[in-house]
Short mmCIF file of N, CA and C in Angstrom, two decimals:
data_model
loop_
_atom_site.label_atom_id
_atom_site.label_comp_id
_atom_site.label_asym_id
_atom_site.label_seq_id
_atom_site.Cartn_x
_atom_site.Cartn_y
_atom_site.Cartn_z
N UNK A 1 0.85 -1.19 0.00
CA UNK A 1 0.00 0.00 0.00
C UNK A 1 0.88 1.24 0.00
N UNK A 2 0.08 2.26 -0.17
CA UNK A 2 1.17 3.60 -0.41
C UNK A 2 1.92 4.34 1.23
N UNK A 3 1.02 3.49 2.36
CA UNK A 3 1.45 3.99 3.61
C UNK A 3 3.02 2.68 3.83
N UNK A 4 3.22 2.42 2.94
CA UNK A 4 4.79 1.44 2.99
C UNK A 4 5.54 1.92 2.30
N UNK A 5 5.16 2.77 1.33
CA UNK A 5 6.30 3.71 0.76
C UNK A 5 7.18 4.77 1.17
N UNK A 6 8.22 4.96 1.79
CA UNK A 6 8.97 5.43 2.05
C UNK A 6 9.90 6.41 0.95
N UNK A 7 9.75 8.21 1.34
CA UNK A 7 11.08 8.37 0.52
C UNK A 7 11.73 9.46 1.06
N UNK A 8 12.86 9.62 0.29
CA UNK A 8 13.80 10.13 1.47
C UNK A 8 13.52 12.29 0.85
N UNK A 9 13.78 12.63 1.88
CA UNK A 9 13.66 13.93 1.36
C UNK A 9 13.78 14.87 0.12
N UNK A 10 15.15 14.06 0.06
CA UNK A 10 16.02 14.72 -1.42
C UNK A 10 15.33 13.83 -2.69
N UNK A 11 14.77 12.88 -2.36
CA UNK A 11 14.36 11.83 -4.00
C UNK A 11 12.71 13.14 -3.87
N UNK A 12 12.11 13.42 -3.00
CA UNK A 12 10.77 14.21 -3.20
C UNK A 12 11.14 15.63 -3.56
N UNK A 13 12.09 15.92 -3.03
CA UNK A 13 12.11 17.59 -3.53
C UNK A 13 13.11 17.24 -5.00
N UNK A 14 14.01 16.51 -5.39
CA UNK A 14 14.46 16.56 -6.66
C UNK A 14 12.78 16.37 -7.64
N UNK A 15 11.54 15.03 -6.93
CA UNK A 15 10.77 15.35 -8.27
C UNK A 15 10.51 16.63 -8.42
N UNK A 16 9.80 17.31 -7.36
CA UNK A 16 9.33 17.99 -7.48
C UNK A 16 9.54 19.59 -8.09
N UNK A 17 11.54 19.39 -8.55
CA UNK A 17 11.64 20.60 -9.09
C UNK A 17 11.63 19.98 -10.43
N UNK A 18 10.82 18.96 -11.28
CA UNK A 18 11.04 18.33 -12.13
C UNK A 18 8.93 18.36 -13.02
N UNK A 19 8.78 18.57 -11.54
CA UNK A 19 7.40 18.31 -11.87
C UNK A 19 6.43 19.25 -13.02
N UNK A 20 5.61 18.59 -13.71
CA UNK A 20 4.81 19.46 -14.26
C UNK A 20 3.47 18.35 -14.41
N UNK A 21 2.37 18.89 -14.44
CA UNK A 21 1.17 17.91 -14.21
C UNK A 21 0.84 17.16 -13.12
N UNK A 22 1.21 15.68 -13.73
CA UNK A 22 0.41 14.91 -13.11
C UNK A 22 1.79 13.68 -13.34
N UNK A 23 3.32 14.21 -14.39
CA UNK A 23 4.06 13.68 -14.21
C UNK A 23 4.73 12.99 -12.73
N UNK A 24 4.52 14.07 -11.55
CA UNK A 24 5.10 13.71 -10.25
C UNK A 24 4.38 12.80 -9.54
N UNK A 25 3.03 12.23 -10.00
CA UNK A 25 2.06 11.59 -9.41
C UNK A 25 2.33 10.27 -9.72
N UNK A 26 2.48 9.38 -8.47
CA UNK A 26 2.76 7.90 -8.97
C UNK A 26 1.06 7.19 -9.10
N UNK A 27 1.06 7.33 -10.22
CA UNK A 27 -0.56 6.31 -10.82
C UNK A 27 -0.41 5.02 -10.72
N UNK A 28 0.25 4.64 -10.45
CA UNK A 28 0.28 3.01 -10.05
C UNK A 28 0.31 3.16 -8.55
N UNK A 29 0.60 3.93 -7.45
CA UNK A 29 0.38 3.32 -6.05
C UNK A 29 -0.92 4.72 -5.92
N UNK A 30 -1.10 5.54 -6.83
CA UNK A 30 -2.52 5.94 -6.35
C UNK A 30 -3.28 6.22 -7.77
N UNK A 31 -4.02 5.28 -7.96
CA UNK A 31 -4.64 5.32 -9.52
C UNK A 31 -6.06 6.39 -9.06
N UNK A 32 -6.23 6.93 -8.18
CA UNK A 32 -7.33 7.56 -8.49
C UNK A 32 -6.88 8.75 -7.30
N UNK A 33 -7.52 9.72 -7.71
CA UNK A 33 -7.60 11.28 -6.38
C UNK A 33 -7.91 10.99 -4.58
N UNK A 34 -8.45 10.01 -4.55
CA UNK A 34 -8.72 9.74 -3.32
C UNK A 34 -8.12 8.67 -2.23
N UNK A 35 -7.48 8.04 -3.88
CA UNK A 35 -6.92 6.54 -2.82
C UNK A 35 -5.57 7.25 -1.62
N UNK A 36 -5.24 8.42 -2.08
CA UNK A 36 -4.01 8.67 -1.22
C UNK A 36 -5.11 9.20 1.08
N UNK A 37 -5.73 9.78 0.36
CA UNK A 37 -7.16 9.83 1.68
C UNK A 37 -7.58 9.18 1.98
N UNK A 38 -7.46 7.94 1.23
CA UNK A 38 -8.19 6.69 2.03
C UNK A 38 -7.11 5.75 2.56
N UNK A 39 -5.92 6.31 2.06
CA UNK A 39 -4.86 5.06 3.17
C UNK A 39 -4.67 5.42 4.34
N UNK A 40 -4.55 7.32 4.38
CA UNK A 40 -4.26 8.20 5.42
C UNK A 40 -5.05 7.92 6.58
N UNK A 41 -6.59 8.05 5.82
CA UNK A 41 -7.99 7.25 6.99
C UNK A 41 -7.24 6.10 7.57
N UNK A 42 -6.76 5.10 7.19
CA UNK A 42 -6.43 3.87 7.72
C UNK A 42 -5.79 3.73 8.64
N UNK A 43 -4.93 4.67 8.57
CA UNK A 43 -3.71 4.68 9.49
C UNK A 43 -3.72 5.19 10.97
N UNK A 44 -3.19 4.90 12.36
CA UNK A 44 -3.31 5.53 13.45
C UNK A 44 -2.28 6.55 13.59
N UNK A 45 -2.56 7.16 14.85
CA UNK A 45 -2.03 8.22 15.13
C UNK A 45 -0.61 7.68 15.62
N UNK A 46 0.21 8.95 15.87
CA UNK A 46 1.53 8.60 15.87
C UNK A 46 2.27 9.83 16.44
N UNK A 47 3.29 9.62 17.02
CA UNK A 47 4.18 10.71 18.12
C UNK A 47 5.62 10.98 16.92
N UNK A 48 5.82 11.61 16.67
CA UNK A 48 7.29 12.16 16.16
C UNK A 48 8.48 12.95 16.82
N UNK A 49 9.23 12.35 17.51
CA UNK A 49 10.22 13.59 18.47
C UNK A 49 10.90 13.95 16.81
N UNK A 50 11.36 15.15 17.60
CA UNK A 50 12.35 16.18 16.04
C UNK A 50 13.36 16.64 16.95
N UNK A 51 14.68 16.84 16.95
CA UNK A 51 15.82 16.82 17.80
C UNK A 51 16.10 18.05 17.34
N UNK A 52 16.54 19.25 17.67
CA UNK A 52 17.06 20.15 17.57
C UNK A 52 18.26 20.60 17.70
N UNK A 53 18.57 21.70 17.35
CA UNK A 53 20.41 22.16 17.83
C UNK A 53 19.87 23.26 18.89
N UNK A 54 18.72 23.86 19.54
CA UNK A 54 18.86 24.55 20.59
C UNK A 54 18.82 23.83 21.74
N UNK A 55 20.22 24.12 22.66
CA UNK A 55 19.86 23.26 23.96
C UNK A 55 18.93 23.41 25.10
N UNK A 56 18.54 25.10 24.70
CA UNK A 56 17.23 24.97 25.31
C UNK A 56 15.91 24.04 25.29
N UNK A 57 15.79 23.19 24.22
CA UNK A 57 14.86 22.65 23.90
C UNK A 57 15.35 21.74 23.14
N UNK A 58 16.24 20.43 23.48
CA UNK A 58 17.12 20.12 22.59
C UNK A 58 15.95 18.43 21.48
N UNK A 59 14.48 18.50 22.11
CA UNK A 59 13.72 17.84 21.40
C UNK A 59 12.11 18.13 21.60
N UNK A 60 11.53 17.95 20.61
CA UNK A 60 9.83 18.13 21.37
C UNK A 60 9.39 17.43 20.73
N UNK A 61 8.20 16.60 20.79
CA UNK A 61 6.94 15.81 20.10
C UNK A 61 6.22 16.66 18.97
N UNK A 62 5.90 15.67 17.83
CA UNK A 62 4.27 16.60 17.47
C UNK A 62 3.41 15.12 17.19
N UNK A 63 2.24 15.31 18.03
CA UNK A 63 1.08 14.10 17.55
C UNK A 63 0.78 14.16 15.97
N UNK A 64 1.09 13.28 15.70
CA UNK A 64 0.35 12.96 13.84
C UNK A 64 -1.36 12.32 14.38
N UNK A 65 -2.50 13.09 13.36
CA UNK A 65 -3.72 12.28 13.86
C UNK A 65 -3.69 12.37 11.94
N UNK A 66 -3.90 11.18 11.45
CA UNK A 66 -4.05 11.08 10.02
C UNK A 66 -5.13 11.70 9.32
N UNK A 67 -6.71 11.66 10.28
CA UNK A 67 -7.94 11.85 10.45
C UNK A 67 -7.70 13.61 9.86
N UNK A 68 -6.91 14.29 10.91
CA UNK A 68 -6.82 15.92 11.25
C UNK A 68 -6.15 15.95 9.97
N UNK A 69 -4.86 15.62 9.77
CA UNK A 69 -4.42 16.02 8.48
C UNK A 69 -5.46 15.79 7.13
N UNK A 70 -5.98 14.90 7.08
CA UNK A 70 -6.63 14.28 5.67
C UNK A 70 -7.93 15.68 5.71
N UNK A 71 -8.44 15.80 7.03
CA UNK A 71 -9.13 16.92 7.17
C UNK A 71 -8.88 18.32 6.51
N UNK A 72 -7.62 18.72 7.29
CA UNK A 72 -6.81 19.87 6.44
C UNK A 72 -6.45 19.84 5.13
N UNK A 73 -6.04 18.38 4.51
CA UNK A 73 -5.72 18.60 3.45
C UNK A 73 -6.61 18.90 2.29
N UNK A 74 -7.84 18.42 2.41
CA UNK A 74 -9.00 18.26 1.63
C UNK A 74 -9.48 19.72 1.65
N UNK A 75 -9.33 20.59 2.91
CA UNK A 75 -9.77 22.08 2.97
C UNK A 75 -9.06 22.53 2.34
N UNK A 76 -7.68 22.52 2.28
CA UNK A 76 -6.93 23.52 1.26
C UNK A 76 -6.78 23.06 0.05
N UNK A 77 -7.32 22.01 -0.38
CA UNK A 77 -7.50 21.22 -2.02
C UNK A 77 -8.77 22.16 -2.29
N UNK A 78 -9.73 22.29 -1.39
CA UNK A 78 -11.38 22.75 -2.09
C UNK A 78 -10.60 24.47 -1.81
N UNK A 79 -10.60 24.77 -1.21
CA UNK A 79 -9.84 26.23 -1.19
C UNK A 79 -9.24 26.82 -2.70
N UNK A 80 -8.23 25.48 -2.66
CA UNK A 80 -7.43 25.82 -4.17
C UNK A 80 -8.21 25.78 -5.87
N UNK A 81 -8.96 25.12 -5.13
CA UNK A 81 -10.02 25.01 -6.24
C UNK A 81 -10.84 25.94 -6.98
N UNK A 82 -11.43 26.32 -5.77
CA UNK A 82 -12.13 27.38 -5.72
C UNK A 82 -11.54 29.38 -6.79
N UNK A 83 -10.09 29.08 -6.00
CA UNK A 83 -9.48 30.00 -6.44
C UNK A 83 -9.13 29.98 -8.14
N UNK A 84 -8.88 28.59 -8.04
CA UNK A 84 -8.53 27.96 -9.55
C UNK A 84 -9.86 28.43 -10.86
N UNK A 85 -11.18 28.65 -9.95
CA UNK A 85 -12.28 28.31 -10.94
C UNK A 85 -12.15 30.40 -11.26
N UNK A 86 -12.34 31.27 -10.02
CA UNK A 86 -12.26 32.30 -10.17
C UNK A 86 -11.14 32.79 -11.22
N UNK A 87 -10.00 32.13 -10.81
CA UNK A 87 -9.04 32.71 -11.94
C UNK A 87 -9.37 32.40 -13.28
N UNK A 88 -9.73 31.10 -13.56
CA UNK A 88 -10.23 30.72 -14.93
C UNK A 88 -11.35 31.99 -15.63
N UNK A 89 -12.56 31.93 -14.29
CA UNK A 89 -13.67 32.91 -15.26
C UNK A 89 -12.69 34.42 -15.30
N UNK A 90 -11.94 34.91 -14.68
CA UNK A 90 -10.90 36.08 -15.37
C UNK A 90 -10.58 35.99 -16.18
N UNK A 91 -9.79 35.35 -16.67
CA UNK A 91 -9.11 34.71 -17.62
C UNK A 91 -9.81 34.36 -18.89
N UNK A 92 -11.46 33.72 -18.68
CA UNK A 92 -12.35 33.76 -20.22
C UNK A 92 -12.83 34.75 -20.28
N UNK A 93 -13.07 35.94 -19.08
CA UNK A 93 -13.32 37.11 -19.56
C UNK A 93 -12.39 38.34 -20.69
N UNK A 94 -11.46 37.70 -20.27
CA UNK A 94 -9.93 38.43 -20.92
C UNK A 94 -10.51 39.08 -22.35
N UNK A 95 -10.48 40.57 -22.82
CA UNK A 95 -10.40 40.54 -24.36
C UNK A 95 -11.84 40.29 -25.05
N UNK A 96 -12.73 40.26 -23.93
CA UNK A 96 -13.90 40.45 -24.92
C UNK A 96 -14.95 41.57 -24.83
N UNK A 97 -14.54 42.63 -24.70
CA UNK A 97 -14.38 43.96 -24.99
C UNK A 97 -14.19 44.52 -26.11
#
């Protein structure tokens, strides 16, 4: 499943200065828009320490809830959308004057 895929920082930000479309999208571990939200659903929550260089604070937690993220993510997908449709009707308005 796509929650066994692992990648390392530098292999995601090299696609991604590579990307255009739908090229960066692996269609074989998510053949459709949703399957990546429905593995996220699957999954439990989870603790992450992140180690720092201040010794004031030389580590802290953040709770992962898959639920909250898949939540957020879907708000700023319909968000982007939204913006996407406004810019379009600008854009067919363009020039017909």
């Amino acid at each position: 499943t796509s929650s066994e895929i692992k990648r390392t920082d530098t292999a995601v930000s090299s696609e991604l200065l590579r990307y255009h479309g739908l090229g960066a999208l692996n269609m074989t571990v998510f053949p459709t828009w949703e399957c990546y939200f429905r593995d996220l659903l699957a999954m439990n929550g989870t603790t992450i320490v992140v180690e720092t260089h201040d010794p004031r604070v030389p580590e802290f937690e953040i709770d992962i809830e898959p639920t909250s993220l898949c939540s957020r993510l879907l708000s700023v997908r319909e968000q982007i959308a939204k913006e996407f449709v406004k810019d379009l009707g600008t854009i067919a308005g363009m020039g017909k004057d």
